[in-house]
Coordinates of C-alpha atoms in Angstrom, one line a residue:
M1 CA 0.0 0.0 0.0
T2 CA 1.4 3.4 -1.0
L3 CA 1.9 6.2 1.5
A4 CA -0.9 8.2 -0.1
A5 CA -3.4 5.3 0.3
K6 CA -2.4 4.9 4.0
T7 CA -2.9 8.6 4.6
A8 CA -6.3 8.5 2.9
E9 CA -7.4 5.5 4.9
A10 CA -6.3 7.1 8.2
A11 CA -8.3 10.3 7.3
V12 CA -11.6 8.4 7.1
P13 CA -13.3 8.6 10.5
A14 CA -14.2 5.3 12.1
P15 CA -17.9 4.6 12.4
S16 CA -19.3 5.5 15.8
P17 CA -20.5 2.6 17.8
R18 CA -24.2 2.2 18.2
P19 CA -25.5 2.7 21.6
G20 CA -26.2 -0.6 23.3
K21 CA -29.1 -1.6 25.4
G22 CA -27.3 -0.5 28.5
G23 CA -26.8 3.1 27.1
R24 CA -30.5 3.3 26.1
G25 CA -31.6 2.1 29.5
R26 CA -29.4 4.6 31.3
S27 CA -30.7 7.4 29.1
R28 CA -34.3 6.4 29.9
R29 CA -33.5 6.3 33.7
E30 CA -31.9 9.8 33.5
A31 CA -34.9 11.2 31.6
G32 CA -37.3 9.6 34.1
A33 CA -35.3 11.1 37.0
G34 CA -35.5 14.5 35.4
I35 CA -39.2 14.2 35.0
V36 CA -39.7 13.2 38.6
L37 CA -37.5 16.1 39.8
T38 CA -39.5 18.6 37.8
I39 CA -42.9 17.4 39.0
P40 CA -42.8 19.2 42.4
V41 CA -41.9 22.5 40.6
A42 CA -44.6 22.0 38.0
V43 CA -47.2 21.2 40.7
F44 CA -46.2 24.3 42.7
F45 CA -46.4 26.5 39.6
V46 CA -49.8 25.2 38.7
V47 CA -51.4 25.2 42.2
F48 CA -49.9 28.5 43.5
W49 CA -49.6 30.6 40.3
L50 CA -51.5 29.3 37.2
V51 CA -54.8 28.4 39.0
P52 CA -54.9 31.7 41.0
F53 CA -54.1 33.7 37.9
C54 CA -56.8 32.0 35.9
G55 CA -59.2 32.5 38.8
A56 CA -58.3 36.2 39.0
V57 CA -58.9 36.6 35.2
Y58 CA -62.3 35.0 35.5
L59 CA -63.3 37.1 38.6
S60 CA -62.3 40.3 36.8
F61 CA -65.3 39.8 34.5
T62 CA -67.7 39.1 37.4
D63 CA -69.5 40.9 40.2
Y64 CA -68.3 39.0 43.2
E65 CA -68.8 40.3 46.8
M66 CA -67.5 37.2 48.5
A67 CA -71.0 36.6 50.1
G68 CA -72.4 34.6 47.2
A69 CA -71.5 33.2 43.8
P70 CA -69.8 35.3 41.2
S71 CA -72.2 36.7 38.5
W72 CA -70.9 37.4 35.0
I73 CA -70.9 41.1 34.1
G74 CA -68.5 41.2 31.2
L75 CA -66.4 44.3 30.8
D76 CA -68.3 46.4 33.4
N77 CA -65.5 46.3 35.9
Y78 CA -63.0 47.6 33.4
A79 CA -65.5 50.3 32.3
R80 CA -65.9 51.2 36.0
M81 CA -62.2 51.8 36.3
L82 CA -62.3 54.6 33.8
Q83 CA -64.8 56.5 35.9
D84 CA -63.2 55.7 39.3
P85 CA -61.3 58.7 40.7
G86 CA -59.6 56.4 43.2
V87 CA -57.9 54.5 40.3
W88 CA -56.5 57.7 38.8
N89 CA -55.3 59.0 42.2
S90 CA -53.7 55.7 43.0
A91 CA -52.1 55.4 39.5
W92 CA -50.6 58.9 39.9
I93 CA -49.3 58.2 43.4
T94 CA -47.8 54.9 42.1
V95 CA -46.0 56.8 39.3
V96 CA -44.6 59.4 41.7
Y97 CA -43.6 56.7 44.2
T98 CA -41.9 54.6 41.4
V99 CA -40.0 57.5 39.8
F100 CA -38.7 58.9 43.1
T101 CA -37.6 55.5 44.5
V102 CA -36.1 54.1 41.4
L103 CA -34.0 56.9 40.0
P104 CA -32.4 58.1 43.3
T105 CA -31.7 54.5 44.4
I106 CA -29.9 53.6 41.2
L107 CA -27.9 56.9 41.1
L108 CA -26.9 56.6 44.8
A109 CA -26.1 52.9 44.3
L110 CA -23.8 53.6 41.4
L111 CA -22.0 56.4 43.2
V112 CA -21.5 54.1 46.2
A113 CA -20.5 51.1 44.2
V114 CA -17.7 52.8 42.3
P115 CA -15.4 53.3 45.3
L116 CA -16.5 50.0 46.9
S117 CA -15.7 48.0 43.8
G118 CA -11.9 48.2 44.4
P119 CA -9.9 45.5 46.3
G120 CA -9.1 45.6 49.9
R121 CA -10.4 44.3 53.3
L122 CA -12.0 47.7 54.1
N123 CA -14.1 47.6 51.0
R124 CA -15.3 44.1 51.7
V125 CA -16.4 45.1 55.2
L126 CA -18.2 48.2 53.9
R127 CA -20.0 46.1 51.2
S128 CA -21.2 43.8 53.9
L129 CA -22.5 46.7 56.0
V130 CA -24.3 48.3 53.1
L131 CA -26.1 45.0 52.5
V132 CA -27.6 44.9 56.0
P133 CA -30.7 46.9 55.3
A134 CA -31.5 44.9 52.2
V135 CA -31.5 41.6 54.1
M136 CA -33.7 42.9 56.9
P137 CA -37.4 41.8 56.7
L138 CA -39.5 44.6 55.2
A139 CA -42.0 44.5 58.0
A140 CA -39.3 44.9 60.6
T141 CA -37.8 47.8 58.6
S142 CA -41.1 49.5 58.4
M143 CA -41.6 49.3 62.2
V144 CA -38.1 50.8 62.7
W145 CA -39.0 53.7 60.4
V146 CA -42.3 54.3 62.2
I147 CA -40.2 54.9 65.3
I148 CA -37.7 57.1 63.3
Y149 CA -40.7 59.2 62.0
S150 CA -42.4 59.5 65.4
D151 CA -42.7 62.9 67.1
R152 CA -39.6 62.3 69.2
G153 CA -37.9 60.1 66.7
L154 CA -34.5 60.4 65.0
A155 CA -35.9 62.5 62.0
N156 CA -37.4 65.2 64.2
T157 CA -34.3 65.1 66.5
L158 CA -32.0 65.9 63.6
L159 CA -34.4 68.7 62.4
G160 CA -34.4 70.2 65.9
A161 CA -30.6 70.1 66.0
V162 CA -30.6 72.6 63.0
G163 CA -33.4 74.7 64.3
I164 CA -36.3 73.3 62.3
E165 CA -39.7 72.5 63.8
P166 CA -40.7 68.9 64.2
Q167 CA -42.7 67.5 61.3
S168 CA -45.7 65.1 61.2
W169 CA -44.0 62.7 58.7
L170 CA -46.7 60.0 58.5
T171 CA -49.8 62.1 59.2
S172 CA -49.2 64.9 56.8
S173 CA -50.6 64.5 53.3
D174 CA -47.7 66.5 51.9
L175 CA -44.9 64.6 53.6
A176 CA -46.2 61.0 53.9
I177 CA -45.3 59.9 50.4
W178 CA -41.8 61.3 50.7
A179 CA -41.3 59.6 54.1
L180 CA -42.1 56.3 52.3
V181 CA -39.7 57.1 49.5
V182 CA -36.8 57.8 51.8
M183 CA -37.4 54.5 53.7
V184 CA -37.6 52.5 50.4
V185 CA -34.4 54.1 49.0
W186 CA -32.6 53.2 52.2
K187 CA -33.9 49.7 52.2
S188 CA -33.1 49.0 48.5
L189 CA -29.7 50.7 48.2
G190 CA -27.6 47.9 49.5
L191 CA -28.8 45.2 47.1
F192 CA -28.3 47.5 44.1
V193 CA -24.8 48.4 45.4
I194 CA -23.8 44.8 45.5
I195 CA -25.2 44.1 42.0
L196 CA -23.5 47.2 40.5
T197 CA -20.3 46.3 42.3
A198 CA -20.2 42.9 40.7
G199 CA -20.8 44.5 37.3
L200 CA -18.0 47.0 37.9
Q201 CA -15.5 44.3 39.0
A202 CA -16.3 42.4 35.7
L203 CA -15.3 45.3 33.5
P204 CA -12.0 44.9 31.5
R205 CA -9.1 46.7 33.3
E206 CA -7.3 47.2 29.9
V207 CA -9.8 49.9 28.9
Y208 CA -9.1 51.9 32.1
E209 CA -5.4 51.6 31.7
A210 CA -5.7 52.9 28.1
A211 CA -7.8 55.8 29.3
A212 CA -5.3 56.6 32.0
I213 CA -2.5 56.6 29.4
D214 CA -4.5 59.0 27.2
G215 CA -4.9 61.4 30.2
A216 CA -8.6 60.9 30.9
G217 CA -9.7 62.2 34.3
P218 CA -12.0 60.4 36.8
V219 CA -15.2 62.2 35.6
T220 CA -14.5 61.5 31.9
T221 CA -13.6 57.9 32.6
F222 CA -16.8 57.4 34.6
R223 CA -19.0 59.1 32.0
R224 CA -17.5 57.7 28.8
I225 CA -16.2 54.3 29.9
T226 CA -17.9 53.1 33.1
V227 CA -21.5 54.0 32.4
P228 CA -21.5 52.6 28.8
L229 CA -19.8 49.4 29.7
L230 CA -22.2 49.0 32.7
R231 CA -25.3 49.6 30.6
R232 CA -26.7 46.0 30.8
T233 CA -26.3 45.8 34.6
L234 CA -27.9 49.2 35.0
L235 CA -30.9 48.1 32.9
F236 CA -31.2 44.9 34.9
V237 CA -31.3 47.0 38.1
L238 CA -33.8 49.4 36.5
V239 CA -36.1 46.5 35.5
I240 CA -36.2 44.8 38.9
S241 CA -36.5 48.1 40.8
V242 CA -39.4 49.4 38.7
A243 CA -41.2 46.1 39.0
G244 CA -40.7 46.1 42.8
S245 CA -41.9 49.7 43.1
M246 CA -45.0 49.1 41.1
Q247 CA -45.9 46.2 43.4
A248 CA -45.1 48.0 46.6
F249 CA -47.7 47.3 49.3
V250 CA -46.1 46.7 52.7
P251 CA -44.6 50.2 53.3
A252 CA -47.9 52.0 52.6
F253 CA -49.9 49.3 54.6
L254 CA -47.6 49.4 57.7
L255 CA -46.5 53.0 57.9
T256 CA -49.5 55.0 56.7
G257 CA -52.4 52.7 56.0
G258 CA -52.7 54.4 52.6
G259 CA -53.4 57.8 54.2
P260 CA -53.6 60.4 55.2
A261 CA -56.4 61.3 52.9
D262 CA -55.3 58.6 50.4
A263 CA -51.9 60.4 50.0
T264 CA -50.0 57.1 50.0
Q265 CA -52.6 54.9 48.4
V266 CA -50.6 53.2 45.8
L267 CA -52.3 50.8 43.3
P268 CA -51.5 47.6 45.2
Y269 CA -53.0 49.1 48.4
Y270 CA -56.1 50.2 46.5
I271 CA -56.5 46.7 45.1
W272 CA -56.2 45.2 48.5
A273 CA -58.7 47.7 50.0
N274 CA -61.3 46.8 47.3
A275 CA -60.7 43.1 47.7
F276 CA -60.8 42.6 51.5
P277 CA -62.2 45.5 53.5
Y278 CA -64.8 46.4 50.9
E279 CA -65.1 42.8 49.6
H280 CA -65.3 43.9 45.9
M281 CA -63.3 40.9 44.8
G282 CA -64.4 41.1 41.1
Y283 CA -63.4 44.8 40.8
A284 CA -60.2 44.2 42.7
S285 CA -59.3 41.4 40.2
A286 CA -59.9 43.8 37.3
L287 CA -57.6 46.3 39.0
A288 CA -55.0 43.6 39.4
M289 CA -55.2 42.7 35.7
M290 CA -54.7 46.4 34.8
L291 CA -51.6 46.6 37.0
L292 CA -50.3 43.4 35.4
V293 CA -50.7 44.9 31.9
A294 CA -49.0 48.1 33.0
M295 CA -46.1 46.2 34.4
L296 CA -45.8 44.1 31.2
V297 CA -45.8 47.3 29.0
V298 CA -43.1 49.0 31.1
S299 CA -41.0 45.8 31.1
I300 CA -41.3 45.5 27.3
V301 CA -40.2 49.1 26.8
Q302 CA -37.2 48.6 29.1
F303 CA -36.1 45.4 27.3
G304 CA -36.6 47.2 24.0
F305 CA -34.0 49.8 25.2
L306 CA -31.7 46.9 26.0
R307 CA -32.0 45.4 22.5
G308 CA -31.7 48.7 20.9
G309 CA -28.4 49.4 22.6
D310 CA -27.0 46.0 21.7
E311 CA -27.8 46.6 18.0

């Protein structure tokens, strides 16, 4: 056999062996094990999410006062929303609450994360301390801030130290919503700092070294290098923070009870009030569907910005 023939024969790949009965049996066992492991998750999803969701969709088309059986009324609940001043008031308060909790939190988190993203034991300790408010239960945090906002609490004590009269933080229709905003910003800041710190630490160091060689200052480096490279992380933080703010219920429920004079009655609180104290379960379900659609629209817009930047 010539050298060329031997080379050609060696280049032909050997046929792959067919899987035997043992291999097929092992594949079936692995597939069966995977199905068994996914059954609890599927049952949990169906029982605690899909069934309640379908029930809420059905109830949104009914008149259901929880005392009798639901009666089908079609789109009457949705038409009622358009004429309900409480819906428009709650929607506006939700927008204000969302804007003034999301934007300051992201901006402050970014400003804090930049110096804390560097190496060193001190930075590690500071990152752990910043995360403490985020891991506290929201109910416990709300109770702490009720004490802070009390007549002789920390907030009025600090105002008195600079010669300002004490304020009725939670009973003033002008101040109550801002009291909630401050508490939520303080509560959410630590989590976003950790997320942005992880994103900053993943950025390529070569770009910063090149910018330093070119003589770029800290402000220019931050504005033209850090922010563009951190865009995907910032959008992720924006999405989860907006979704969380639009669903906020516990702060308004525990600190102000939606008051005073409905000044802190965000949409989730208004939905709860219609569902349980007033027992208008059908109308509350329609309100919940409206909030769900609004959240979907906002999320689609945000992800559209993300895709647009990638292109």
